[in-house]
């Protein structure tokens, strides 16, 4: 699947390619920063909105963006069906810079679309626009010599080095950082991904 093919995949059916159940990462975010007060959350590369809508249902004040127009339409539909509001908009992660602060920045399965040259600048922008006490919860696909590249030929995707994301957060409180190997059957062929997941708090 080429990176812009998400548009095709999302518009091919009325269903949800990634399902509508939230990722495990959402539960960790809730445990680290429960919505017991007003908290602004941004989902970066939200796809069809399964995580963004879940966060909104839990009471967070949620904004979410993705490159895919069809994805954003589905986010709005999923939010309307759940009777919650998500400020969903299209944007390209490479061009979009935050100009207001959030309590939580969240991104799952997306940051490998950031070109190598822009990574530091964009993560710096995210760090700057996180409120003190706030959280960045990100996962990234990483390169491992023993994991065969996925069947999707994603020209624009650039795997991260294991531990690379952590280095950008050396002066924050690292609440949790892990490496995992996950099974994936996107595109209908069973394969594996290696992944780093980071939860870091700005103090
Ligand atoms: C693996 S999906 C993850 C979607 C969602 N985060 C989830 O977990 O369900 C990757 C997403 O990244 C989006 N994406 C790819 N390149 C992007 C870019 N340059 N800017 C913003 N989003 C992008 C795709 O449209 C797709 O929805």
Tab-separated table of C-alpha atoms and ligand atoms in Angstrom:
chain	number	residue	atom	x	y	z
A	1	UNK	CA	0.000	0.000	0.000
A	2	UNK	CA	1.439	3.383	-0.940
A	3	UNK	CA	1.161	6.046	1.718
A	4	UNK	CA	-1.499	8.053	-0.146
A	5	UNK	CA	-3.525	4.851	-0.650
A	6	UNK	CA	-5.117	5.352	2.763
A	7	UNK	CA	-7.452	7.674	0.895
A	8	UNK	CA	-8.545	4.764	-1.318
A	9	UNK	CA	-8.703	2.296	1.553
A	10	UNK	CA	-10.827	4.604	3.724
A	11	UNK	CA	-13.193	5.565	0.907
A	12	UNK	CA	-13.601	1.996	-0.408
A	13	UNK	CA	-16.316	1.047	2.111
A	14	UNK	CA	-18.473	2.605	4.802
A	15	UNK	CA	-16.785	0.353	7.357
A	16	UNK	CA	-13.737	1.152	9.449
A	17	UNK	CA	-10.481	-0.316	8.104
A	18	UNK	CA	-8.853	-0.106	11.552
A	19	UNK	CA	-12.085	-1.007	13.360
A	20	UNK	CA	-13.715	1.217	15.945
A	21	UNK	CA	-12.146	-0.238	19.107
A	22	UNK	CA	-9.527	1.994	20.745
A	23	UNK	CA	-5.862	1.077	20.962
A	24	UNK	CA	-4.360	-0.202	24.243
A	25	UNK	CA	-2.342	3.018	24.273
A	26	UNK	CA	-5.519	4.962	25.058
A	27	UNK	CA	-5.932	3.074	28.336
A	28	UNK	CA	-2.386	3.910	29.345
A	29	UNK	CA	-3.001	7.595	28.556
A	30	UNK	CA	-6.125	7.520	30.727
A	31	UNK	CA	-4.199	5.949	33.601
A	32	UNK	CA	-1.424	8.566	33.350
A	33	UNK	CA	-3.706	11.564	32.797
A	34	UNK	CA	-7.306	10.806	33.724
A	35	UNK	CA	-9.953	13.207	32.403
A	36	UNK	CA	-10.896	14.482	35.855
A	37	UNK	CA	-10.422	18.095	34.705
A	38	UNK	CA	-10.517	19.885	31.335
A	39	UNK	CA	-7.717	18.364	29.195
A	40	UNK	CA	-6.987	19.204	25.582
A	41	UNK	CA	-5.785	16.266	23.487
A	42	UNK	CA	-4.546	16.168	19.883
A	43	UNK	CA	-4.493	12.886	17.914
A	44	UNK	CA	-1.831	13.234	15.208
A	45	UNK	CA	-2.649	11.062	12.171
A	46	UNK	CA	-5.964	9.912	13.605
A	47	UNK	CA	-6.987	7.738	10.629
A	48	UNK	CA	-10.723	7.029	10.868
A	49	UNK	CA	-10.897	8.181	14.473
A	50	UNK	CA	-11.185	5.090	16.665
A	51	UNK	CA	-8.841	6.555	19.307
A	52	UNK	CA	-9.871	10.223	18.954
A	53	UNK	CA	-13.565	9.363	19.379
A	54	UNK	CA	-12.832	7.092	22.327
A	55	UNK	CA	-10.925	9.913	24.037
A	56	UNK	CA	-13.830	12.297	23.382
A	57	UNK	CA	-16.259	9.757	24.849
A	58	UNK	CA	-14.069	9.648	27.960
A	59	UNK	CA	-14.417	13.419	28.372
A	60	UNK	CA	-11.231	14.845	26.817
A	61	UNK	CA	-11.454	17.949	24.634
A	62	UNK	CA	-10.237	16.315	21.413
A	63	UNK	CA	-8.772	17.651	18.191
A	64	UNK	CA	-7.490	15.260	15.538
A	65	UNK	CA	-5.960	15.493	12.109
A	66	UNK	CA	-5.001	13.200	9.250
A	67	UNK	CA	-3.861	13.600	5.671
A	68	UNK	CA	-6.830	11.613	4.383
A	69	UNK	CA	-10.053	13.486	3.573
A	70	UNK	CA	-12.030	10.219	3.660
A	71	UNK	CA	-10.470	9.409	7.049
A	72	UNK	CA	-11.542	12.757	8.493
A	73	UNK	CA	-15.088	12.313	7.158
A	74	UNK	CA	-15.215	9.000	8.993
A	75	UNK	CA	-13.873	10.568	12.207
A	76	UNK	CA	-16.736	13.085	12.057
A	77	UNK	CA	-19.266	10.321	11.405
A	78	UNK	CA	-17.932	8.132	14.222
A	79	UNK	CA	-18.036	11.135	16.577
A	80	UNK	CA	-21.595	12.042	15.544
A	81	UNK	CA	-22.722	8.425	16.052
A	82	UNK	CA	-21.218	8.502	19.550
A	83	UNK	CA	-22.797	11.904	20.205
A	84	UNK	CA	-19.473	13.569	20.975
A	85	UNK	CA	-17.500	16.399	19.406
A	86	UNK	CA	-14.069	15.984	17.835
A	87	UNK	CA	-12.444	18.946	16.131
A	88	UNK	CA	-11.259	16.898	13.131
A	89	UNK	CA	-9.372	18.416	10.219
A	90	UNK	CA	-7.081	17.437	7.361
A	91	UNK	CA	-3.412	18.368	7.584
A	92	UNK	CA	-0.065	16.996	6.519
A	93	UNK	CA	2.127	16.142	9.483
A	94	UNK	CA	5.133	17.493	7.606
A	95	UNK	CA	3.674	20.982	7.065
A	96	UNK	CA	1.501	21.369	10.111
A	97	UNK	CA	2.996	23.145	13.128
A	98	UNK	CA	1.168	23.531	16.423
A	99	UNK	CA	0.423	27.107	17.395
A	100	UNK	CA	-1.520	26.417	20.580
A	101	UNK	CA	-0.872	24.191	23.562
A	102	UNK	CA	-2.306	20.785	24.411
A	103	UNK	CA	-2.210	18.693	27.573
A	104	UNK	CA	-1.806	15.463	25.618
A	105	UNK	CA	-0.275	14.812	22.228
A	106	UNK	CA	-1.062	11.325	20.986
A	107	UNK	CA	0.001	9.503	17.844
A	108	UNK	CA	-0.168	5.844	16.862
A	109	UNK	CA	1.307	4.342	13.702
A	110	UNK	CA	2.067	7.636	11.980
A	111	UNK	CA	5.402	9.225	12.875
A	112	UNK	CA	7.297	7.067	10.346
A	113	UNK	CA	5.751	9.341	7.688
A	114	UNK	CA	7.910	12.196	8.975
A	115	UNK	CA	10.978	12.669	6.826
A	116	UNK	CA	14.296	12.266	8.617
A	117	UNK	CA	15.190	15.944	8.172
A	118	UNK	CA	11.982	17.193	9.814
A	119	UNK	CA	11.830	14.855	12.788
A	120	UNK	CA	13.704	16.981	15.288
A	121	UNK	CA	11.984	20.215	14.265
A	122	UNK	CA	8.523	18.700	14.506
A	123	UNK	CA	9.094	16.870	17.774
A	124	UNK	CA	10.536	20.141	19.150
A	125	UNK	CA	7.329	21.888	18.056
A	126	UNK	CA	5.236	19.211	19.812
A	127	UNK	CA	7.329	19.464	22.980
A	128	UNK	CA	7.053	23.255	22.999
A	129	UNK	CA	3.273	23.151	22.656
A	130	UNK	CA	2.703	20.651	25.460
A	131	UNK	CA	1.504	22.188	28.734
A	132	UNK	CA	3.647	21.646	31.824
A	133	UNK	CA	2.497	18.410	33.437
A	134	UNK	CA	1.246	17.262	30.036
A	135	UNK	CA	1.981	14.073	28.162
A	136	UNK	CA	3.321	12.981	24.763
A	137	UNK	CA	2.206	9.410	23.972
A	138	UNK	CA	3.690	8.167	20.707
A	139	UNK	CA	4.562	4.902	19.075
A	140	UNK	CA	6.931	4.490	16.137
A	141	UNK	CA	7.788	1.599	13.863
A	142	UNK	CA	11.470	0.740	14.225
A	143	UNK	CA	14.077	-0.995	12.143
A	144	UNK	CA	15.279	-4.419	13.260
A	145	UNK	CA	17.491	-6.654	11.124
A	146	UNK	CA	15.483	-9.749	12.106
A	147	UNK	CA	12.090	-8.305	11.071
A	148	UNK	CA	11.356	-8.554	7.364
A	149	UNK	CA	10.030	-5.315	5.857
A	150	UNK	CA	6.202	-5.247	5.681
A	151	UNK	CA	4.466	-6.311	2.430
A	152	UNK	CA	3.183	-2.767	1.860
A	153	UNK	CA	5.675	-0.888	-0.244
A	154	UNK	CA	5.454	2.466	1.470
A	155	UNK	CA	7.806	4.733	-0.373
A	156	UNK	CA	7.368	7.627	2.071
A	157	UNK	CA	7.731	5.583	5.235
A	158	UNK	CA	11.028	5.774	7.135
A	159	UNK	CA	11.450	3.455	10.089
A	160	UNK	CA	12.916	4.913	13.280
A	161	UNK	CA	15.987	3.569	15.040
A	162	UNK	CA	15.271	1.760	18.271
A	163	UNK	CA	15.568	4.312	21.097
A	164	UNK	CA	15.705	7.318	18.761
A	165	UNK	CA	12.371	8.749	19.898
A	166	UNK	CA	13.461	8.472	23.533
A	167	UNK	CA	16.503	10.687	22.906
A	168	UNK	CA	14.224	13.622	22.058
A	169	UNK	CA	12.700	13.355	25.534
A	170	UNK	CA	15.875	13.032	27.632
A	171	UNK	CA	14.878	16.041	29.772
A	172	UNK	CA	11.250	15.010	30.349
A	173	UNK	CA	9.985	12.414	32.809
A	174	UNK	CA	9.798	9.144	30.887
A	175	UNK	CA	6.721	7.502	32.381
A	176	UNK	CA	7.121	4.410	30.217
A	177	UNK	CA	9.154	3.295	27.220
A	178	UNK	CA	9.000	-0.109	25.609
A	179	UNK	CA	9.939	-2.127	22.586
A	180	UNK	CA	7.610	-4.745	21.176
A	181	UNK	CA	7.135	-7.008	18.190
A	182	UNK	CA	3.550	-7.043	16.984
A	183	UNK	CA	1.639	-9.184	14.507
A	184	UNK	CA	-0.181	-7.349	11.738
A	185	UNK	CA	-2.388	-8.543	8.897
A	186	UNK	CA	-3.080	-5.239	7.169
A	187	UNK	CA	-3.098	-5.898	3.413
A	188	UNK	CA	-4.183	-9.488	4.167
A	189	UNK	CA	-0.660	-10.881	4.611
A	190	UNK	CA	0.421	-11.793	8.128
A	191	UNK	CA	3.649	-9.999	9.038
A	192	UNK	CA	5.411	-8.423	12.000
A	193	UNK	CA	6.365	-4.904	13.038
A	194	UNK	CA	8.871	-3.812	15.631
A	195	UNK	CA	7.740	-0.826	17.630
A	196	UNK	CA	8.837	1.611	20.337
A	197	UNK	CA	6.161	3.158	22.534
A	198	UNK	CA	6.864	6.210	24.645
A	199	UNK	CA	4.891	8.057	27.331
A	200	UNK	CA	6.792	11.154	28.430
A	201	UNK	CA	5.680	13.955	30.736
A	202	UNK	CA	6.814	17.574	30.588
A	203	UNK	CA	7.759	18.746	34.076
B	1	LIG	C1	-1.399	3.168	10.316
B	1	LIG	S1	-2.563	4.452	10.067
B	1	LIG	C2	-2.902	4.874	11.754
B	1	LIG	C3	-4.212	5.576	11.921
B	1	LIG	C4	-4.636	5.837	13.372
B	1	LIG	N1	-3.642	6.540	14.122
B	1	LIG	C5	-4.986	4.557	14.055
B	1	LIG	O1	-4.195	4.062	14.896
B	1	LIG	O2	-6.062	4.019	13.745
B	1	LIG	C6	-1.544	5.770	9.505
B	1	LIG	C7	-2.264	7.075	9.247
B	1	LIG	O3	-1.320	8.090	8.938
B	1	LIG	C8	-1.905	8.971	8.014
B	1	LIG	N2	-0.858	9.726	7.344
B	1	LIG	C9	0.056	9.282	6.448
B	1	LIG	N3	0.852	10.266	6.059
B	1	LIG	C10	0.437	11.376	6.714
B	1	LIG	C11	0.849	12.746	6.708
B	1	LIG	N4	1.853	13.132	5.942
B	1	LIG	N5	0.200	13.623	7.495
B	1	LIG	C12	-0.848	13.229	8.269
B	1	LIG	N6	-1.284	11.944	8.311
B	1	LIG	C13	-0.649	11.034	7.544
B	1	LIG	C14	-2.671	8.047	7.085
B	1	LIG	O4	-3.668	8.714	6.353
B	1	LIG	C15	-3.229	7.031	8.077
B	1	LIG	O5	-4.509	7.394	8.518
